[in-house]
Amino acid sequence: MAAPALNNRAGSVSSLGNSPTATPGPTSNKLPVPSYPEIDFRSGARIDELNRLISEFSKHEQREYDDQRALEIHTAKDFIFSMLGMVQKLDQKLPVANEYLLLSGGVREGVVDMDVDELVAYVRGADYDMDFTLLVPALKLHDRNQPVTLDMRQSALGHTWLSLRLFDEGTINRWKECCVGAEPEAGPEGATGHFFSPTRVSEWFHEAVGSVLQELRHRPQRGMPRVEKAERGGAVTSIVLAAGGSRVLYDVVPVVSFKGWPAVAQAWLMENHFWDGKITEEEVIGGFYLLPACSAAGRCEAEWRLSFARSEVQLKKCIPSGLMQAYQACKALAAKLLVRPEAVGPYHLRSLMLWACDRLPPAYLAQEGNSAHFLLGLLDDLQHCLVNRACPNYFIPQRNMLAHLSEAAAVLHARRLSSVRSDPAEHLRGAIEHARTASRLPPEQPCLPSPQDGPPAADPAPDDRLAKKLQQLVTENPGKSISVFINPDDVTRPHFRIDDKFF
């Protein structure tokens, strides 16, 4: 069939008339299209405003230490390590040559895959200024030729029982009180059991730490940090130390340390990942841990959880700063809503961030100005996980970390999260104000007397004099390196070094 003939006036301007669908010719005057800022479709928030708020939040969250604060953190760390040395000497249970993993951020911050609902409710600013997690191996299995059995037949995926039956007699004798039998009703488990018990190990560890801290209180030394709190929450022993003007929280966790890589996570190594070519596989698979944490339906006194915290330290080096800032902001927004009943923790968000690194193009993740998109994407991913009750573990994707979540709890949390997603700017402002307030809060018990306390004692304690001297040196020597040398046999006469000058 032939095409219809075109009207002779089809191309004339006059033929357009007043037709609403007509397209004006090239000679018509076009109005300039206004340039609108980029807008989030869901909330109507401006992307540039969200980027600005995320940047402001990051400035408050970043902890830049001056020389005095760095010295106080170092003092607290040395105290913790010395205390653990004394714990080892109590009954020789801990390895003599041990290797601790020190992580920046407490367990509450999601640095390890543990349930946070059992932890003591400490708040930054009110209870502590800085927080760390310290993994302390109770058993260190670094000899590849040593026979080790990970019995996963009785556990949920990503969890295991640990048998000591194939260990040497000395190890079994040292830890027999911390073992259980295969069945809960199988008589006196301490005498007959051979499965290493996370709950019993955690109980022993907390009691041992408490015993050492009590001894240190009776034998105080000059310059030693003051122990403000030492409490157990679940399998975690939380210690708050006051060193100078800083309050440092240590979440100390007894673990089992392994070299190599577990077979259950072997398939993960076969996939392509965002860190390929940036760090070596040997750095990623250097070792793993067993944490004292069990699955929802597991037997708590026998089941351990596999942890890849050592690998995550390496992977963190490859995460773009913009995504890391968005993750920290998202964690602050979600933490205020997803508190009780506990279902979603900060480690779930950490896993979503790692999955996003694998899923999205590296060039996109590296672009500046995308932090707002990353934040909104993480909120969307988290809501998707809640609605579907599915959050795969990054290293063991077959393990659903939300398998225990009931439908009612999932809907409740999804609704709470929806309120954040509908107005992220307002919730970011609230998080900024909270971070600003926390950074301004003074310690509950200041280490240095305040003017309101009246005149100082005629002979202040030597550690107070040292703190005051350091504060004066930091003020008078901005930007310079300041070191303190103390003779352990005469701690009353510290020596200072500013750059290369001693006095």
CSV table of C-alpha atoms in Angstrom, one decimal, residues 166-491:
chain,number,residue,atom,x,y,z
A,166,LEU,CA,42.9,-33.9,69.3
A,167,PHE,CA,44.9,-31.3,71.2
A,168,ASP,CA,47.9,-32.1,73.4
A,169,GLU,CA,47.3,-33.1,77.0
A,170,GLY,CA,48.6,-29.9,78.4
A,171,THR,CA,46.1,-27.8,76.4
A,172,ILE,CA,43.2,-30.1,77.5
A,173,ASN,CA,44.2,-29.9,81.2
A,174,ARG,CA,44.5,-26.1,81.1
A,175,TRP,CA,41.1,-25.6,79.6
A,176,LYS,CA,39.0,-28.6,80.8
A,177,GLU,CA,37.0,-26.5,83.1
A,178,CYS,CA,35.9,-24.4,80.1
A,179,CYS,CA,34.7,-27.4,78.1
A,180,VAL,CA,31.2,-28.9,77.7
A,181,GLY,CA,29.9,-32.2,76.5
A,182,ALA,CA,28.0,-33.0,73.3
A,183,GLU,CA,24.7,-33.1,75.2
A,184,PRO,CA,23.6,-30.6,77.9
A,185,GLU,CA,22.4,-33.3,80.2
A,186,ALA,CA,25.5,-35.5,79.9
A,187,GLY,CA,26.5,-35.2,83.6
A,188,PRO,CA,29.4,-33.0,84.9
A,189,GLU,CA,30.5,-31.5,81.6
A,190,GLY,CA,33.6,-29.9,83.1
A,191,ALA,CA,35.1,-33.3,83.7
A,192,THR,CA,34.0,-35.2,80.6
A,193,GLY,CA,33.3,-32.6,77.9
A,194,HIS,CA,35.8,-31.8,75.1
A,195,PHE,CA,34.1,-29.0,73.2
A,196,PHE,CA,35.6,-25.6,73.9
A,197,SER,CA,32.8,-23.5,75.4
A,198,PRO,CA,32.6,-19.7,74.5
A,199,THR,CA,30.4,-18.9,77.5
A,200,ARG,CA,32.7,-20.6,80.0
A,201,VAL,CA,35.8,-19.0,78.4
A,202,SER,CA,34.2,-15.6,78.6
A,203,GLU,CA,33.2,-16.1,82.2
A,204,TRP,CA,36.7,-17.2,83.1
A,205,PHE,CA,38.3,-14.3,81.2
A,206,HIS,CA,36.0,-11.7,82.9
A,207,GLU,CA,36.8,-13.1,86.3
A,208,ALA,CA,40.5,-13.2,85.6
A,209,VAL,CA,40.5,-9.6,84.4
A,210,GLY,CA,38.5,-8.5,87.4
A,211,SER,CA,41.0,-10.3,89.7
A,212,VAL,CA,43.9,-8.5,88.1
A,213,LEU,CA,42.2,-5.1,88.2
A,214,GLN,CA,41.5,-5.6,91.8
A,215,GLU,CA,45.2,-6.3,92.5
A,216,LEU,CA,46.2,-3.2,90.5
A,217,ARG,CA,43.8,-1.1,92.6
A,218,HIS,CA,45.6,-2.3,95.7
A,219,ARG,CA,49.0,-1.6,94.2
A,220,PRO,CA,48.6,1.7,92.3
A,221,GLN,CA,51.5,3.1,90.5
A,222,ARG,CA,52.2,6.7,89.5
A,223,GLY,CA,50.9,7.6,86.1
A,224,MET,CA,48.7,4.6,85.9
A,225,PRO,CA,45.3,5.2,84.3
A,226,ARG,CA,42.3,5.0,86.6
A,227,VAL,CA,39.8,2.2,86.0
A,228,GLU,CA,36.4,3.9,85.9
A,229,LYS,CA,34.3,0.9,84.8
A,230,ALA,CA,34.9,-2.8,84.2
A,231,GLU,CA,31.7,-4.6,83.3
A,232,ARG,CA,30.7,-7.7,81.4
A,233,GLY,CA,28.0,-7.6,78.7
A,234,GLY,CA,27.5,-11.0,77.1
A,235,ALA,CA,30.9,-12.3,76.1
A,236,VAL,CA,32.5,-8.8,76.1
A,237,THR,CA,34.4,-7.3,79.0
A,238,SER,CA,34.2,-3.5,78.7
A,239,ILE,CA,36.8,-1.4,80.5
A,240,VAL,CA,36.7,2.4,80.6
A,241,LEU,CA,40.1,3.9,81.6
A,242,ALA,CA,40.7,7.6,82.5
A,243,ALA,CA,44.1,8.6,81.4
A,244,GLY,CA,44.8,12.3,81.8
A,245,GLY,CA,41.8,14.1,80.3
A,246,SER,CA,40.8,11.1,78.1
A,247,ARG,CA,38.3,8.3,78.8
A,248,VAL,CA,39.1,5.3,76.7
A,249,LEU,CA,36.8,2.3,76.3
A,250,TYR,CA,38.2,-1.1,75.5
A,251,ASP,CA,35.8,-3.9,74.5
A,252,VAL,CA,38.0,-7.0,75.2
A,253,VAL,CA,36.8,-10.2,73.6
A,254,PRO,CA,38.4,-13.7,74.1
A,255,VAL,CA,38.6,-15.5,70.7
A,256,VAL,CA,40.3,-18.4,69.0
A,257,SER,CA,42.8,-17.4,66.4
A,258,PHE,CA,43.6,-19.4,63.2
A,259,LYS,CA,46.1,-19.0,60.4
A,260,GLY,CA,44.9,-19.6,56.8
A,261,TRP,CA,41.3,-19.6,55.5
A,262,PRO,CA,38.3,-21.8,56.3
A,263,ALA,CA,36.9,-24.1,53.7
A,264,VAL,CA,33.4,-22.8,54.2
A,265,ALA,CA,34.5,-19.4,52.7
A,266,GLN,CA,36.7,-20.9,50.0
A,267,ALA,CA,34.1,-20.1,47.2
A,268,TRP,CA,34.3,-16.4,48.1
A,269,LEU,CA,37.9,-16.3,47.0
A,270,MET,CA,36.9,-17.5,43.5
A,271,GLU,CA,34.8,-14.4,42.8
A,272,ASN,CA,35.9,-11.0,41.6
A,273,HIS,CA,36.1,-8.3,44.3
A,274,PHE,CA,36.7,-4.6,44.5
A,275,TRP,CA,40.1,-5.1,46.2
A,276,ASP,CA,41.5,-7.2,43.3
A,277,GLY,CA,44.8,-5.7,42.2
A,278,LYS,CA,44.9,-3.3,45.2
A,279,ILE,CA,46.0,-5.7,47.9
A,280,THR,CA,47.3,-9.2,47.6
A,281,GLU,CA,45.2,-12.3,48.4
A,282,GLU,CA,47.8,-13.3,50.9
A,283,GLU,CA,47.0,-10.1,52.9
A,284,VAL,CA,43.3,-10.9,52.8
A,285,ILE,CA,43.4,-14.6,53.8
A,286,GLY,CA,46.1,-14.3,56.5
A,287,GLY,CA,43.8,-15.6,59.2
A,288,PHE,CA,40.4,-15.7,60.9
A,289,TYR,CA,38.9,-16.0,64.3
A,290,LEU,CA,36.1,-17.7,66.2
A,291,LEU,CA,34.1,-15.2,68.2
A,292,PRO,CA,32.1,-16.2,71.4
A,293,ALA,CA,28.7,-15.7,69.6
A,294,CYS,CA,26.1,-18.2,68.5
A,295,SER,CA,23.3,-18.4,66.0
A,296,ALA,CA,19.6,-17.8,67.0
A,297,ALA,CA,18.9,-21.5,67.3
A,298,GLY,CA,22.4,-22.6,68.4
A,299,ARG,CA,23.6,-23.9,71.7
A,300,CYS,CA,25.3,-20.9,73.2
A,301,GLU,CA,27.6,-22.8,75.5
A,302,ALA,CA,29.2,-24.7,72.6
A,303,GLU,CA,28.8,-22.6,69.4
A,304,TRP,CA,31.4,-20.1,68.1
A,305,ARG,CA,30.9,-17.7,65.1
A,306,LEU,CA,33.5,-17.3,62.3
A,307,SER,CA,34.9,-13.8,62.1
A,308,PHE,CA,37.0,-12.3,59.3
A,309,ALA,CA,38.0,-9.2,61.3
A,310,ARG,CA,41.6,-9.5,60.2
A,311,SER,CA,40.6,-9.5,56.5
A,312,GLU,CA,38.3,-6.6,57.0
A,313,VAL,CA,41.2,-4.5,58.3
A,314,GLN,CA,42.9,-5.0,54.9
A,315,LEU,CA,39.7,-4.4,52.9
A,316,LYS,CA,39.0,-1.1,54.6
A,317,LYS,CA,42.2,0.3,53.0
A,318,CYS,CA,40.5,0.0,49.6
A,319,ILE,CA,37.1,1.6,50.5
A,320,PRO,CA,36.8,5.2,49.0
A,321,SER,CA,36.6,7.9,51.6
A,322,GLY,CA,33.2,9.2,50.3
A,323,LEU,CA,31.6,5.8,50.8
A,324,MET,CA,33.2,5.5,54.2
A,325,GLN,CA,31.8,8.9,55.3
A,326,ALA,CA,28.3,7.9,54.0
A,327,TYR,CA,28.6,4.6,55.9
A,328,GLN,CA,29.5,6.4,59.2
A,329,ALA,CA,26.6,8.8,58.7
A,330,CYS,CA,24.1,6.0,57.8
A,331,LYS,CA,25.2,4.1,60.9
A,332,ALA,CA,24.4,7.1,63.1
A,333,LEU,CA,21.0,7.5,61.5
A,334,ALA,CA,20.0,3.9,61.7
A,335,ALA,CA,21.3,3.4,65.2
A,336,LYS,CA,18.8,5.8,66.7
A,337,LEU,CA,15.9,3.8,65.3
A,338,LEU,CA,16.9,0.2,65.2
A,339,VAL,CA,17.7,-0.1,68.9
A,340,ARG,CA,15.0,-2.3,70.5
A,341,PRO,CA,13.9,-4.9,69.8
A,342,GLU,CA,17.4,-5.7,68.5
A,343,ALA,CA,17.4,-7.0,65.0
A,344,VAL,CA,19.7,-4.9,62.8
A,345,GLY,CA,23.1,-3.9,64.0
A,346,PRO,CA,26.0,-1.8,62.6
A,347,TYR,CA,27.7,-4.9,61.3
A,348,HIS,CA,24.8,-5.5,58.9
A,349,LEU,CA,25.5,-2.0,57.4
A,350,ARG,CA,29.2,-2.9,57.2
A,351,SER,CA,28.4,-5.9,55.1
A,352,LEU,CA,26.1,-3.9,52.8
A,353,MET,CA,28.9,-1.4,52.3
A,354,LEU,CA,31.3,-4.2,51.2
A,355,TRP,CA,28.7,-5.7,48.9
A,356,ALA,CA,28.2,-2.2,47.3
A,357,CYS,CA,32.0,-2.0,46.7
A,358,ASP,CA,31.8,-5.2,44.7
A,359,ARG,CA,28.6,-4.2,42.9
A,360,LEU,CA,29.3,-0.6,41.8
A,361,PRO,CA,32.0,0.6,39.3
A,362,PRO,CA,35.2,1.8,41.1
A,363,ALA,CA,35.2,5.0,39.1
A,364,TYR,CA,31.7,5.8,40.4
A,365,LEU,CA,32.6,5.1,44.0
A,366,ALA,CA,35.8,7.2,43.7
A,367,GLN,CA,33.9,10.3,42.4
A,368,GLU,CA,33.8,13.2,44.8
A,369,GLY,CA,30.4,14.6,45.6
A,370,ASN,CA,28.7,11.2,45.6
A,371,SER,CA,28.5,10.7,49.4
A,372,ALA,CA,24.8,11.7,49.4
A,373,HIS,CA,24.0,9.0,46.8
A,374,PHE,CA,25.9,6.5,48.8
A,375,LEU,CA,24.0,7.3,52.0
A,376,LEU,CA,20.6,7.1,50.3
A,377,GLY,CA,21.7,3.8,48.6
A,378,LEU,CA,22.8,2.3,51.9
A,379,LEU,CA,19.4,3.2,53.5
A,380,ASP,CA,17.6,1.7,50.5
A,381,ASP,CA,19.7,-1.5,50.7
A,382,LEU,CA,19.1,-1.8,54.4
A,383,GLN,CA,15.3,-1.4,53.9
A,384,HIS,CA,15.4,-4.0,51.1
A,385,CYS,CA,17.1,-6.4,53.6
A,386,LEU,CA,14.4,-5.8,56.2
A,387,VAL,CA,11.5,-6.2,53.8
A,388,ASN,CA,13.0,-9.5,52.5
A,389,ARG,CA,14.5,-10.6,55.8
A,390,ALA,CA,17.7,-11.3,54.1
A,391,CYS,CA,21.2,-9.9,54.6
A,392,PRO,CA,24.0,-12.2,53.2
A,393,ASN,CA,27.3,-12.3,55.0
A,394,TYR,CA,30.0,-10.8,52.8
A,395,PHE,CA,32.5,-13.7,53.2
A,396,ILE,CA,29.9,-16.5,53.5
A,397,PRO,CA,27.0,-15.3,51.2
A,398,GLN,CA,25.0,-18.4,52.0
A,399,ARG,CA,24.7,-17.3,55.6
A,400,ASN,CA,21.6,-15.0,56.0
A,401,MET,CA,22.3,-12.7,59.0
A,402,LEU,CA,18.6,-11.9,59.3
A,403,ALA,CA,17.3,-15.4,59.1
A,404,HIS,CA,16.2,-15.2,62.8
A,405,LEU,CA,14.1,-12.0,62.2
A,406,SER,CA,10.3,-12.4,62.5
A,407,GLU,CA,8.0,-10.8,59.9
A,408,ALA,CA,6.5,-8.5,62.5
A,409,ALA,CA,10.0,-7.2,63.7
A,410,ALA,CA,11.1,-6.8,60.0
A,411,VAL,CA,8.0,-4.6,59.3
A,412,LEU,CA,8.5,-2.6,62.4
A,413,HIS,CA,12.1,-1.8,61.6
A,414,ALA,CA,11.3,-1.1,58.0
A,415,ARG,CA,8.7,1.4,59.0
A,416,ARG,CA,11.2,3.1,61.3
A,417,LEU,CA,13.8,3.3,58.6
A,418,SER,CA,11.2,4.7,56.2
A,419,SER,CA,10.9,7.8,58.3
A,420,VAL,CA,14.7,8.4,58.0
A,421,ARG,CA,14.6,7.8,54.2
A,422,SER,CA,11.7,10.3,53.8
A,423,ASP,CA,13.7,13.1,55.4
A,424,PRO,CA,17.4,12.3,55.5
A,425,ALA,CA,18.5,15.9,55.8
A,426,GLU,CA,16.6,16.5,59.1
A,427,HIS,CA,17.9,13.3,60.6
A,428,LEU,CA,21.5,14.2,59.5
A,429,ARG,CA,21.1,17.5,61.3
A,430,GLY,CA,20.0,15.6,64.4
A,431,ALA,CA,23.1,13.3,64.2
A,432,ILE,CA,25.4,16.3,63.8
A,433,GLU,CA,24.0,18.0,66.9
A,434,HIS,CA,24.3,14.7,68.8
A,435,ALA,CA,28.0,14.3,67.7
A,436,ARG,CA,28.7,18.0,68.5
A,437,THR,CA,27.2,17.6,72.0
A,438,ALA,CA,29.1,14.4,72.6
A,439,SER,CA,32.4,16.0,71.7
A,440,ARG,CA,31.7,18.9,74.2
A,441,LEU,CA,30.7,16.7,77.1
A,442,PRO,CA,33.2,16.8,80.0
A,443,PRO,CA,34.2,13.6,81.8
A,444,GLU,CA,31.9,12.7,84.7
A,445,GLN,CA,34.9,12.7,87.0
A,446,PRO,CA,37.6,15.1,85.6
A,447,CYS,CA,41.1,14.0,86.2
A,448,LEU,CA,42.2,17.6,86.8
A,449,PRO,CA,40.4,19.7,89.5
A,450,SER,CA,38.1,22.4,88.1
A,451,PRO,CA,38.0,25.9,89.5
A,452,GLN,CA,34.7,25.2,91.2
A,453,ASP,CA,36.3,22.6,93.3
A,454,GLY,CA,38.2,25.2,95.3
A,455,PRO,CA,42.0,25.6,95.6
A,456,PRO,CA,44.1,22.6,94.7
A,457,ALA,CA,45.9,20.6,97.2
A,458,ALA,CA,49.3,22.0,98.4
A,459,ASP,CA,51.1,19.0,96.9
A,460,PRO,CA,49.2,17.7,93.8
A,461,ALA,CA,49.7,14.2,92.7
A,462,PRO,CA,52.8,13.7,90.4
A,463,ASP,CA,50.6,12.3,87.5
A,464,ASP,CA,48.5,15.6,87.7
A,465,ARG,CA,51.7,17.6,87.5
A,466,LEU,CA,52.8,15.6,84.5
A,467,ALA,CA,49.4,16.1,82.8
A,468,LYS,CA,49.6,19.9,83.4
A,469,LYS,CA,53.1,20.1,82.2
A,470,LEU,CA,52.2,18.2,79.0
A,471,GLN,CA,49.2,20.5,78.4
A,472,GLN,CA,51.5,23.5,78.8
A,473,LEU,CA,54.1,22.1,76.4
A,474,VAL,CA,51.5,21.3,73.8
A,475,THR,CA,50.1,24.8,74.0
A,476,GLU,CA,53.5,26.5,73.8
A,477,ASN,CA,54.9,24.3,71.0
A,478,PRO,CA,52.1,23.9,68.4
A,479,GLY,CA,53.0,21.5,65.6
A,480,LYS,CA,56.0,20.0,67.3
A,481,SER,CA,56.7,16.5,68.3
A,482,ILE,CA,56.7,16.0,72.1
A,483,SER,CA,57.9,12.9,73.8
A,484,VAL,CA,58.0,11.9,77.5
A,485,PHE,CA,60.6,9.6,78.9
A,486,ILE,CA,60.0,8.2,82.4
A,487,ASN,CA,62.4,6.1,84.4
A,488,PRO,CA,60.4,3.3,85.9
A,489,ASP,CA,62.6,3.4,89.0
A,490,ASP,CA,62.0,7.1,89.5
A,491,VAL,CA,58.7,8.2,87.9
